[in-house]
PDB file of C-alpha atoms in Angstrom:
ATOM      1  CA  UNK A 722     -11.854-175.976  56.329  1.00  0.00           C
ATOM      2  CA  UNK A 723     -13.456-178.280  58.823  1.00  0.00           C
ATOM      3  CA  UNK A 724     -16.984-178.695  56.923  1.00  0.00           C
ATOM      4  CA  UNK A 725     -15.275-179.779  53.957  1.00  0.00           C
ATOM      5  CA  UNK A 726     -13.404-181.828  55.764  1.00  0.00           C
ATOM      6  CA  UNK A 727     -16.404-183.392  57.145  1.00  0.00           C
ATOM      7  CA  UNK A 728     -18.027-183.690  54.068  1.00  0.00           C
ATOM      8  CA  UNK A 729     -15.234-184.775  52.245  1.00  0.00           C
ATOM      9  CA  UNK A 730     -14.585-187.786  54.649  1.00  0.00           C
ATOM     10  CA  UNK A 731     -18.026-188.653  54.647  1.00  0.00           C
ATOM     11  CA  UNK A 732     -18.453-189.360  50.922  1.00  0.00           C
ATOM     12  CA  UNK A 733     -15.036-191.646  50.847  1.00  0.00           C
ATOM     13  CA  UNK A 734     -16.771-194.062  53.449  1.00  0.00           C
ATOM     14  CA  UNK A 735     -20.090-193.687  50.851  1.00  0.00           C
ATOM     15  CA  UNK A 736     -17.709-194.662  47.957  1.00  0.00           C
ATOM     16  CA  UNK A 737     -16.144-197.347  49.171  1.00  0.00           C
ATOM     17  CA  UNK A 738     -19.427-199.326  50.794  1.00  0.00           C
ATOM     18  CA  UNK A 739     -20.573-198.520  47.016  1.00  0.00           C
ATOM     19  CA  UNK A 740     -17.244-200.321  45.697  1.00  0.00           C
ATOM     20  CA  UNK A 741     -17.945-203.303  47.829  1.00  0.00           C
ATOM     21  CA  UNK A 742     -22.383-203.535  48.360  1.00  0.00           C
ATOM     22  CA  UNK A 743     -21.995-203.802  43.680  1.00  0.00           C
ATOM     23  CA  UNK A 744     -20.132-207.175  43.303  1.00  0.00           C
ATOM     24  CA  UNK A 745     -22.388-208.576  46.578  1.00  0.00           C
ATOM     25  CA  UNK A 746     -25.613-207.040  44.515  1.00  0.00           C
ATOM     26  CA  UNK A 747     -24.921-208.853  41.280  1.00  0.00           C
ATOM     27  CA  UNK A 748     -24.053-211.882  43.141  1.00  0.00           C
ATOM     28  CA  UNK A 749     -27.539-211.486  45.013  1.00  0.00           C
ATOM     29  CA  UNK A 750     -29.195-210.813  41.659  1.00  0.00           C
ATOM     30  CA  UNK A 751     -27.601-214.084  39.569  1.00  0.00           C
ATOM     31  CA  UNK A 752     -28.561-215.585  42.677  1.00  0.00           C
ATOM     32  CA  UNK A 753     -32.525-215.606  42.011  1.00  0.00           C
ATOM     33  CA  UNK A 754     -31.783-215.491  38.358  1.00  0.00           C
ATOM     34  CA  UNK A 755     -30.827-218.836  38.059  1.00  0.00           C
ATOM     35  CA  UNK A 756     -33.045-220.448  40.742  1.00  0.00           C
ATOM     36  CA  UNK A 757     -35.816-219.672  39.107  1.00  0.00           C
ATOM     37  CA  UNK A 758     -34.569-220.599  35.448  1.00  0.00           C
ATOM     38  CA  UNK A 759     -33.959-223.698  37.532  1.00  0.00           C
ATOM     39  CA  UNK A 760     -37.200-224.375  38.659  1.00  0.00           C
ATOM     40  CA  UNK A 761     -39.096-223.658  35.529  1.00  0.00           C
ATOM     41  CA  UNK A 762     -37.020-226.785  34.167  1.00  0.00           C
ATOM     42  CA  UNK A 763     -36.973-228.988  36.886  1.00  0.00           C
ATOM     43  CA  UNK A 764     -40.644-228.555  38.124  1.00  0.00           C
ATOM     44  CA  UNK A 765     -43.819-229.874  36.549  1.00  0.00           C
ATOM     45  CA  UNK A 766     -45.629-227.749  33.858  1.00  0.00           C
ATOM     46  CA  UNK A 767     -49.282-227.622  34.215  1.00  0.00           C
ATOM     47  CA  UNK A 768     -51.171-227.913  30.817  1.00  0.00           C
ATOM     48  CA  UNK A 769     -52.420-224.602  28.906  1.00  0.00           C
ATOM     49  CA  UNK A 770     -55.743-223.814  30.444  1.00  0.00           C
ATOM     50  CA  UNK A 771     -57.780-222.900  26.455  1.00  0.00           C
ATOM     51  CA  UNK A 772     -59.413-219.789  26.980  1.00  0.00           C
ATOM     52  CA  UNK A 773     -63.026-220.199  26.781  1.00  0.00           C
ATOM     53  CA  UNK A 774     -65.607-217.852  25.371  1.00  0.00           C
ATOM     54  CA  UNK A 775     -69.018-217.662  25.334  1.00  0.00           C
ATOM     55  CA  UNK A 776     -70.656-218.528  22.421  1.00  0.00           C
ATOM     56  CA  UNK A 777     -72.947-215.737  20.788  1.00  0.00           C
ATOM     57  CA  UNK A 778     -76.522-216.671  21.321  1.00  0.00           C
ATOM     58  CA  UNK A 779     -78.049-217.025  18.046  1.00  0.00           C
ATOM     59  CA  UNK A 780     -81.535-217.908  17.129  1.00  0.00           C
ATOM     60  CA  UNK A 781     -82.159-221.121  15.887  1.00  0.00           C
ATOM     61  CA  UNK A 782     -84.896-222.017  13.247  1.00  0.00           C
ATOM     62  CA  UNK A 783     -87.071-224.925  14.676  1.00  0.00           C
ATOM     63  CA  UNK A 784     -86.153-228.201  13.297  1.00  0.00           C
ATOM     64  CA  UNK A 785     -89.759-229.505  11.661  1.00  0.00           C
ATOM     65  CA  UNK A 786     -88.805-232.786  11.488  1.00  0.00           C
ATOM     66  CA  UNK A 787     -88.179-232.470  15.670  1.00  0.00           C
ATOM     67  CA  UNK A 788     -92.241-234.809  16.944  1.00  0.00           C
ATOM     68  CA  UNK A 789     -93.682-232.939  19.747  1.00  0.00           C
ATOM     69  CA  UNK A 790     -95.658-235.049  22.027  1.00  0.00           C
ATOM     70  CA  UNK A 791     -99.301-233.290  22.243  1.00  0.00           C
ATOM     71  CA  UNK A 792    -101.068-232.601  25.994  1.00  0.00           C
ATOM     72  CA  UNK A 793    -104.040-233.347  26.600  1.00  0.00           C
ATOM     73  CA  UNK A 794    -106.355-230.499  25.461  1.00  0.00           C
ATOM     74  CA  UNK A 795    -110.304-229.913  26.503  1.00  0.00           C
ATOM     75  CA  UNK A 796    -113.792-230.023  24.911  1.00  0.00           C
ATOM     76  CA  UNK A 797    -113.363-227.854  22.145  1.00  0.00           C
ATOM     77  CA  UNK A 798    -109.616-228.088  21.452  1.00  0.00           C
ATOM     78  CA  UNK A 799    -107.533-230.569  18.890  1.00  0.00           C
ATOM     79  CA  UNK A 800    -105.477-233.463  19.672  1.00  0.00           C
ATOM     80  CA  UNK A 801    -103.301-232.894  16.883  1.00  0.00           C
ATOM     81  CA  UNK A 802    -100.022-230.383  16.347  1.00  0.00           C
ATOM     82  CA  UNK A 803     -99.711-228.081  13.677  1.00  0.00           C
ATOM     83  CA  UNK A 804     -97.099-226.038  12.134  1.00  0.00           C
ATOM     84  CA  UNK A 805     -98.190-223.277  10.212  1.00  0.00           C
ATOM     85  CA  UNK A 806     -95.066-220.491   8.473  1.00  0.00           C
ATOM     86  CA  UNK A 807     -95.502-217.131   7.751  1.00  0.00           C
ATOM     87  CA  UNK A 808     -93.156-214.133   8.352  1.00  0.00           C
ATOM     88  CA  UNK A 809     -94.502-210.579  10.228  1.00  0.00           C
ATOM     89  CA  UNK A 810     -93.831-208.039   7.544  1.00  0.00           C
ATOM     90  CA  UNK A 811     -94.384-205.070   9.994  1.00  0.00           C
ATOM     91  CA  UNK A 812     -95.705-204.316  13.286  1.00  0.00           C
ATOM     92  CA  UNK A 813     -97.100-201.130  12.089  1.00  0.00           C
ATOM     93  CA  UNK A 814     -99.797-202.233  11.159  1.00  0.00           C
ATOM     94  CA  UNK A 815     -99.650-205.993  12.233  1.00  0.00           C
ATOM     95  CA  UNK A 816     -99.386-207.754   9.286  1.00  0.00           C
ATOM     96  CA  UNK A 817     -98.394-211.271   8.764  1.00  0.00           C
ATOM     97  CA  UNK A 818     -97.505-213.194   5.215  1.00  0.00           C
ATOM     98  CA  UNK A 819     -98.307-216.863   5.312  1.00  0.00           C
ATOM     99  CA  UNK A 820     -96.445-219.315   2.347  1.00  0.00           C
ATOM    100  CA  UNK A 821     -98.493-221.298   0.483  1.00  0.00           C
ATOM    101  CA  UNK A 822    -101.405-221.192   2.729  1.00  0.00           C
ATOM    102  CA  UNK A 823    -103.846-222.879  -0.434  1.00  0.00           C
ATOM    103  CA  UNK A 824    -103.020-225.222  -2.754  1.00  0.00           C
ATOM    104  CA  UNK A 825    -102.941-224.376  -6.793  1.00  0.00           C
ATOM    105  CA  UNK A 826    -105.779-226.767  -6.868  1.00  0.00           C
ATOM    106  CA  UNK A 827    -107.754-224.435  -4.470  1.00  0.00           C
ATOM    107  CA  UNK A 828    -107.722-221.663  -6.265  1.00  0.00           C
ATOM    108  CA  UNK A 829    -108.243-222.939  -9.290  1.00  0.00           C
ATOM    109  CA  UNK A 830    -111.518-224.123  -6.899  1.00  0.00           C
ATOM    110  CA  UNK A 831    -112.649-220.849  -5.690  1.00  0.00           C
ATOM    111  CA  UNK A 832    -112.076-218.875  -9.031  1.00  0.00           C
ATOM    112  CA  UNK A 833    -114.257-221.365 -11.030  1.00  0.00           C
ATOM    113  CA  UNK A 834    -117.100-220.895  -8.023  1.00  0.00           C
ATOM    114  CA  UNK A 835    -116.569-217.178  -9.145  1.00  0.00           C
ATOM    115  CA  UNK A 836    -116.346-216.000 -11.879  1.00  0.00           C
ATOM    116  CA  UNK A 837    -120.770-216.766 -13.220  1.00  0.00           C
ATOM    117  CA  UNK A 838    -121.531-214.412 -10.806  1.00  0.00           C
ATOM    118  CA  UNK A 839    -118.839-211.493 -10.841  1.00  0.00           C
ATOM    119  CA  UNK A 840    -120.449-207.380 -10.591  1.00  0.00           C
ATOM    120  CA  UNK A 841    -119.582-204.424  -9.980  1.00  0.00           C
ATOM    121  CA  UNK A 842    -117.579-204.116  -6.219  1.00  0.00           C
ATOM    122  CA  UNK A 843    -119.318-201.943  -4.072  1.00  0.00           C
ATOM    123  CA  UNK A 844    -118.896-200.053  -0.984  1.00  0.00           C
ATOM    124  CA  UNK A 845    -120.017-199.382   2.232  1.00  0.00           C
ATOM    125  CA  UNK A 846    -120.867-195.461   2.063  1.00  0.00           C
ATOM    126  CA  UNK A 847    -120.424-192.488   4.444  1.00  0.00           C
ATOM    127  CA  UNK A 848    -122.769-189.754   4.915  1.00  0.00           C
ATOM    128  CA  UNK A 849    -122.994-187.811   2.223  1.00  0.00           C
ATOM    129  CA  UNK A 850    -121.385-190.371  -0.691  1.00  0.00           C
ATOM    130  CA  UNK A 851    -123.494-191.971  -3.359  1.00  0.00           C
ATOM    131  CA  UNK A 852    -122.140-194.453  -6.473  1.00  0.00           C
ATOM    132  CA  UNK A 853    -122.029-192.034  -8.400  1.00  0.00           C
ATOM    133  CA  UNK A 854    -119.723-189.824  -6.728  1.00  0.00           C
ATOM    134  CA  UNK A 855    -117.372-192.558  -5.363  1.00  0.00           C
ATOM    135  CA  UNK A 856    -117.186-193.831  -8.757  1.00  0.00           C
ATOM    136  CA  UNK A 857    -113.194-195.119  -9.295  1.00  0.00           C
ATOM    137  CA  UNK A 858    -112.409-195.747  -5.926  1.00  0.00           C
ATOM    138  CA  UNK A 859    -112.769-199.838  -5.867  1.00  0.00           C
ATOM    139  CA  UNK A 860    -113.189-200.684  -9.866  1.00  0.00           C
ATOM    140  CA  UNK A 861    -112.673-204.402  -9.532  1.00  0.00           C
ATOM    141  CA  UNK A 862    -115.406-207.426 -10.201  1.00  0.00           C
ATOM    142  CA  UNK A 863    -115.829-209.814  -6.862  1.00  0.00           C
ATOM    143  CA  UNK A 864    -119.401-211.932  -5.470  1.00  0.00           C
ATOM    144  CA  UNK A 865    -119.712-213.006  -1.902  1.00  0.00           C
ATOM    145  CA  UNK A 866    -120.062-217.146  -0.787  1.00  0.00           C
ATOM    146  CA  UNK A 867    -119.845-218.479   2.275  1.00  0.00           C
ATOM    147  CA  UNK A 868    -118.281-222.197   2.841  1.00  0.00           C
ATOM    148  CA  UNK A 869    -121.595-223.781   3.579  1.00  0.00           C
ATOM    149  CA  UNK A 870    -122.648-222.429   0.004  1.00  0.00           C
ATOM    150  CA  UNK A 871    -119.742-224.148  -1.466  1.00  0.00           C
ATOM    151  CA  UNK A 872    -120.430-228.004  -2.397  1.00  0.00           C
ATOM    152  CA  UNK A 873    -116.787-228.883  -2.640  1.00  0.00           C
ATOM    153  CA  UNK A 874    -115.792-228.987   0.498  1.00  0.00           C
ATOM    154  CA  UNK A 875    -112.681-226.292  -0.638  1.00  0.00           C
ATOM    155  CA  UNK A 876    -114.103-223.316   1.190  1.00  0.00           C
ATOM    156  CA  UNK A 877    -114.870-224.986   4.695  1.00  0.00           C
ATOM    157  CA  UNK A 878    -111.033-226.179   4.322  1.00  0.00           C
ATOM    158  CA  UNK A 879    -109.782-223.016   3.611  1.00  0.00           C
ATOM    159  CA  UNK A 880    -111.866-221.271   6.407  1.00  0.00           C
ATOM    160  CA  UNK A 881    -110.322-223.305   8.574  1.00  0.00           C
ATOM    161  CA  UNK A 882    -107.028-223.331   8.001  1.00  0.00           C
ATOM    162  CA  UNK A 883    -107.637-218.768   8.665  1.00  0.00           C
ATOM    163  CA  UNK A 884    -109.407-219.634  12.116  1.00  0.00           C
ATOM    164  CA  UNK A 885    -106.438-221.499  13.082  1.00  0.00           C
ATOM    165  CA  UNK A 886    -104.257-218.799  11.459  1.00  0.00           C
ATOM    166  CA  UNK A 887    -105.529-216.162  13.441  1.00  0.00           C
ATOM    167  CA  UNK A 888    -106.634-217.959  16.713  1.00  0.00           C
ATOM    168  CA  UNK A 889    -109.775-216.320  16.019  1.00  0.00           C
ATOM    169  CA  UNK A 890    -113.046-218.522  15.681  1.00  0.00           C
ATOM    170  CA  UNK A 891    -114.988-219.742  12.261  1.00  0.00           C
ATOM    171  CA  UNK A 892    -118.579-218.657  13.682  1.00  0.00           C
ATOM    172  CA  UNK A 893    -116.615-214.147  13.297  1.00  0.00           C
ATOM    173  CA  UNK A 894    -115.808-214.261   9.611  1.00  0.00           C
ATOM    174  CA  UNK A 895    -118.538-212.525   7.260  1.00  0.00           C
ATOM    175  CA  UNK A 896    -118.871-214.561   3.480  1.00  0.00           C
ATOM    176  CA  UNK A 897    -115.664-215.004   1.324  1.00  0.00           C
ATOM    177  CA  UNK A 898    -115.426-211.545  -1.166  1.00  0.00           C
ATOM    178  CA  UNK A 899    -113.868-213.478  -4.280  1.00  0.00           C
ATOM    179  CA  UNK A 900    -113.000-210.581  -6.141  1.00  0.00           C
ATOM    180  CA  UNK A 901    -110.756-209.967  -9.734  1.00  0.00           C
ATOM    181  CA  UNK A 902    -108.680-207.045 -10.295  1.00  0.00           C
ATOM    182  CA  UNK A 903    -108.723-206.780 -14.460  1.00  0.00           C
ATOM    183  CA  UNK A 904    -105.722-204.180 -16.295  1.00  0.00           C
ATOM    184  CA  UNK A 905    -106.282-200.730 -14.805  1.00  0.00           C
ATOM    185  CA  UNK A 906    -108.359-201.658 -12.085  1.00  0.00           C
ATOM    186  CA  UNK A 907    -107.453-201.004  -8.373  1.00  0.00           C
ATOM    187  CA  UNK A 908    -108.777-200.718  -4.915  1.00  0.00           C
ATOM    188  CA  UNK A 909    -107.757-196.750  -3.696  1.00  0.00           C
ATOM    189  CA  UNK A 910    -105.892-196.805   0.214  1.00  0.00           C
ATOM    190  CA  UNK A 911    -109.103-197.085   2.704  1.00  0.00           C
ATOM    191  CA  UNK A 912    -110.024-199.160   6.556  1.00  0.00           C
ATOM    192  CA  UNK A 913    -111.333-201.873   6.893  1.00  0.00           C
ATOM    193  CA  UNK A 914    -112.435-200.599   9.819  1.00  0.00           C
ATOM    194  CA  UNK A 915    -116.252-198.476   9.966  1.00  0.00           C
ATOM    195  CA  UNK A 916    -115.112-195.180  11.898  1.00  0.00           C
ATOM    196  CA  UNK A 917    -118.567-195.049  13.965  1.00  0.00           C
ATOM    197  CA  UNK A 918    -118.026-191.189  13.594  1.00  0.00           C
ATOM    198  CA  UNK A 919    -118.397-191.433   9.539  1.00  0.00           C
ATOM    199  CA  UNK A 920    -120.383-194.688   9.575  1.00  0.00           C
ATOM    200  CA  UNK A 921    -122.586-194.153  12.495  1.00  0.00           C
ATOM    201  CA  UNK A 922    -122.918-196.886  15.176  1.00  0.00           C
ATOM    202  CA  UNK A 923    -121.568-200.021  14.474  1.00  0.00           C
ATOM    203  CA  UNK A 924    -123.128-203.736  15.642  1.00  0.00           C
ATOM    204  CA  UNK A 925    -119.762-205.485  15.045  1.00  0.00           C
ATOM    205  CA  UNK A 926    -116.395-204.218  13.961  1.00  0.00           C
ATOM    206  CA  UNK A 927    -113.777-205.335  11.029  1.00  0.00           C
ATOM    207  CA  UNK A 928    -110.842-206.208  13.748  1.00  0.00           C
ATOM    208  CA  UNK A 929    -108.548-208.182  11.066  1.00  0.00           C
ATOM    209  CA  UNK A 930    -108.474-208.895   7.629  1.00  0.00           C
ATOM    210  CA  UNK A 931    -107.481-212.434   5.802  1.00  0.00           C
ATOM    211  CA  UNK A 932    -105.896-211.916   1.639  1.00  0.00           C
ATOM    212  CA  UNK A 933    -105.459-215.564   0.061  1.00  0.00           C
ATOM    213  CA  UNK A 934    -104.280-214.457  -3.285  1.00  0.00           C
ATOM    214  CA  UNK A 935    -105.695-216.755  -6.350  1.00  0.00           C
ATOM    215  CA  UNK A 936    -103.294-216.066  -9.252  1.00  0.00           C
ATOM    216  CA  UNK A 937     -99.898-214.960  -9.610  1.00  0.00           C
ATOM    217  CA  UNK A 938     -99.857-211.099 -11.562  1.00  0.00           C
ATOM    218  CA  UNK A 939     -98.032-210.653 -14.092  1.00  0.00           C
ATOM    219  CA  UNK A 940     -97.242-206.615 -13.396  1.00  0.00           C
ATOM    220  CA  UNK A 941     -99.417-204.327 -10.572  1.00  0.00           C
ATOM    221  CA  UNK A 942    -101.721-205.401  -8.219  1.00  0.00           C
ATOM    222  CA  UNK A 943     -99.764-205.443  -5.066  1.00  0.00           C
ATOM    223  CA  UNK A 944    -101.899-204.372  -1.434  1.00  0.00           C
ATOM    224  CA  UNK A 945    -100.422-201.145  -0.318  1.00  0.00           C
ATOM    225  CA  UNK A 946    -100.106-199.833   3.309  1.00  0.00           C
ATOM    226  CA  UNK A 947     -99.368-196.109   2.735  1.00  0.00           C
ATOM    227  CA  UNK A 948     -98.854-195.483   6.534  1.00  0.00           C
ATOM    228  CA  UNK A 949     -96.277-198.317   7.231  1.00  0.00           C
ATOM    229  CA  UNK A 950     -94.670-197.822  10.710  1.00  0.00           C
ATOM    230  CA  UNK A 951     -96.039-194.067  11.051  1.00  0.00           C
ATOM    231  CA  UNK A 952     -98.096-191.743   9.421  1.00  0.00           C
ATOM    232  CA  UNK A 953     -97.033-189.418   6.793  1.00  0.00           C
ATOM    233  CA  UNK A 954     -95.225-186.138   8.032  1.00  0.00           C
ATOM    234  CA  UNK A 955     -97.246-184.904   4.687  1.00  0.00           C
ATOM    235  CA  UNK A 956    -101.159-185.266   5.564  1.00  0.00           C
ATOM    236  CA  UNK A 957    -102.354-184.491   2.355  1.00  0.00           C
ATOM    237  CA  UNK A 958    -102.189-188.006   1.100  1.00  0.00           C
ATOM    238  CA  UNK A 959    -102.734-188.927  -2.041  1.00  0.00           C
ATOM    239  CA  UNK A 960    -105.001-192.054  -1.707  1.00  0.00           C
ATOM    240  CA  UNK A 961    -104.608-192.917  -5.321  1.00  0.00           C
ATOM    241  CA  UNK A 962    -100.421-193.227  -4.718  1.00  0.00           C
ATOM    242  CA  UNK A 963     -99.107-196.885  -4.592  1.00  0.00           C
ATOM    243  CA  UNK A 964     -96.722-196.084  -2.083  1.00  0.00           C
ATOM    244  CA  UNK A 965     -94.656-197.756   1.354  1.00  0.00           C
ATOM    245  CA  UNK A 966     -95.109-201.424   1.747  1.00  0.00           C
ATOM    246  CA  UNK A 967     -96.468-203.828  -0.882  1.00  0.00           C
ATOM    247  CA  UNK A 968     -96.794-207.036  -1.034  1.00  0.00           C
ATOM    248  CA  UNK A 969     -96.958-208.811  -4.694  1.00  0.00           C
ATOM    249  CA  UNK A 970     -99.599-211.386  -5.054  1.00  0.00           C
ATOM    250  CA  UNK A 971     -98.387-215.261  -5.587  1.00  0.00           C
ATOM    251  CA  UNK A 972    -101.131-217.508  -5.835  1.00  0.00           C
ATOM    252  CA  UNK A 973    -101.494-219.568  -2.718  1.00  0.00           C
ATOM    253  CA  UNK A 974     -99.737-217.585  -0.637  1.00  0.00           C
ATOM    254  CA  UNK A 975    -102.258-215.365   2.512  1.00  0.00           C
ATOM    255  CA  UNK A 976    -102.013-212.128   3.661  1.00  0.00           C
ATOM    256  CA  UNK A 977    -103.214-211.256   7.398  1.00  0.00           C
ATOM    257  CA  UNK A 978    -103.298-207.555   8.546  1.00  0.00           C
ATOM    258  CA  UNK A 979    -105.199-206.498  11.459  1.00  0.00           C
ATOM    259  CA  UNK A 980    -106.784-203.235  11.743  1.00  0.00           C
ATOM    260  CA  UNK A 981    -108.029-202.570  15.168  1.00  0.00           C
ATOM    261  CA  UNK A 982    -105.595-202.752  18.186  1.00  0.00           C
ATOM    262  CA  UNK A 983    -106.566-204.539  21.159  1.00  0.00           C
ATOM    263  CA  UNK A 984    -107.872-202.244  22.863  1.00  0.00           C
ATOM    264  CA  UNK A 985    -110.588-202.101  20.522  1.00  0.00           C
ATOM    265  CA  UNK A 986    -109.799-198.488  18.447  1.00  0.00           C
ATOM    266  CA  UNK A 987    -108.728-198.520  14.748  1.00  0.00           C
ATOM    267  CA  UNK A 988    -104.830-198.459  13.770  1.00  0.00           C
ATOM    268  CA  UNK A 989    -104.173-196.233  11.349  1.00  0.00           C
ATOM    269  CA  UNK A 990    -101.515-197.398  10.453  1.00  0.00           C
ATOM    270  CA  UNK A 991    -103.818-200.241   8.836  1.00  0.00           C
ATOM    271  CA  UNK A 992    -105.170-197.778   5.566  1.00  0.00           C
ATOM    272  CA  UNK A 993    -104.667-200.261   3.233  1.00  0.00           C
ATOM    273  CA  UNK A 994    -104.974-200.509  -0.869  1.00  0.00           C
ATOM    274  CA  UNK A 995    -104.488-202.098  -4.395  1.00  0.00           C
ATOM    275  CA  UNK A 996    -102.182-201.144  -6.512  1.00  0.00           C
ATOM    276  CA  UNK A 997    -103.933-201.179 -10.913  1.00  0.00           C
ATOM    277  CA  UNK A 998    -102.828-204.263 -12.672  1.00  0.00           C
ATOM    278  CA  UNK A 999    -100.694-203.057 -15.335  1.00  0.00           C
ATOM    279  CA  UNK A1000    -100.153-206.638 -16.448  1.00  0.00           C
ATOM    280  CA  UNK A1001    -102.439-210.556 -15.965  1.00  0.00           C
ATOM    281  CA  UNK A1002    -105.545-210.430 -13.802  1.00  0.00           C
ATOM    282  CA  UNK A1003    -105.788-210.619  -9.493  1.00  0.00           C
ATOM    283  CA  UNK A1004    -107.338-212.800  -8.039  1.00  0.00           C
ATOM    284  CA  UNK A1005    -107.945-212.461  -4.585  1.00  0.00           C
ATOM    285  CA  UNK A1006    -110.620-214.291  -1.912  1.00  0.00           C
ATOM    286  CA  UNK A1007    -110.935-211.972   0.956  1.00  0.00           C
ATOM    287  CA  UNK A1008    -112.317-213.047   4.470  1.00  0.00           C
ATOM    288  CA  UNK A1009    -113.071-210.388   6.993  1.00  0.00           C
ATOM    289  CA  UNK A1010    -113.359-211.057  10.330  1.00  0.00           C
ATOM    290  CA  UNK A1011    -115.535-209.441  13.370  1.00  0.00           C
ATOM    291  CA  UNK A1012    -115.406-209.128  17.333  1.00  0.00           C
ATOM    292  CA  UNK A1013    -118.691-210.919  17.517  1.00  0.00           C
ATOM    293  CA  UNK A1014    -120.088-213.591  15.523  1.00  0.00           C
ATOM    294  CA  UNK A1015    -121.905-213.701  12.387  1.00  0.00           C
ATOM    295  CA  UNK A1016    -124.909-215.116  10.529  1.00  0.00           C
ATOM    296  CA  UNK A1017    -122.910-217.624   8.263  1.00  0.00           C
TER     297      UNK A1017
END
C-alpha cells in the first residue's frame, strides 16, 4: 500500500506541474513568434539576388568580317591572312571538303585544255598484272598536264591554292590528272599510295590526294570510301561495290584526303573509288601529293 501511495503522490505533483507549465510554454512560444513577425516587418530587407547559373559553353563561328593584324613573317612566308573554308568529312580516313574552291570559269578552262588530249586511263600494275587482266577496273579517260604547261595561268592559281590548303609545298605535287567519266564508267576501290610489298621499292610515296570537281553530275559518280571508320567485319569485300561514305561531285568543290598516317604507314581506311556515272558526265582534276619533291 505504501508503494502504491508513493506512486500516487508523485503522479499528483507531476500533474500539477504540467498544468502550471503549459500556459507558460504557450506564452513563451507566442512571444518568439510575434518578435520574429515584427522584426521581419520593421527591419530593412535585402534585395533579392538572382541566381546566376553559368551559361553552357558553345562553339561559335568565327566572324569572317573581323580583321586580324598579320604577324611578321619569314622569308618564305606571306604578308596577308587567308581563310579557306572546309568541312571535316571523316577522321578515318582524314578527309576534308572545300566548297567553292575554284570558280566556274576556272573549271571550264581546265575541261577545255584537257578535251583534245584525252586518252584511256591507265593503272600502275602490280606483279602479275597486265593491261588485259585489269581491264574494267578504271574505265575513264584522262590526260596529264603541269602548271608550267598551262599558258592561261589557271593551273598555277589552283596549284598554289592547293598548297596553302594542304600546307605541303607545290614542289611535292605531281602533274594534274584531268579525268572524264561518261555513263557507266567508274574506278573500282583502290589505294593511291603504293605498297612496296605489291609494287616494289618506291623512291617517294603519295601522302595525300586533292580532287577538284570540274562539273556537276546528274546522277552517280560519287567518290566513295568503303572502309570509312574502320575495316568491315566481312573481309571478302567486293571492290566493285559503291558503299560507305560517298561524296557527290559539285562543280568547283574540292576533296582532300590523306593516304598515309603521320608515321608514314598506309591508312587502310583511305581505300576509295569512283562510283559509276548513271546520268551526265563527271569531270575531275586530281593532284597527287608526295613526301618528296617532284620534277615538274
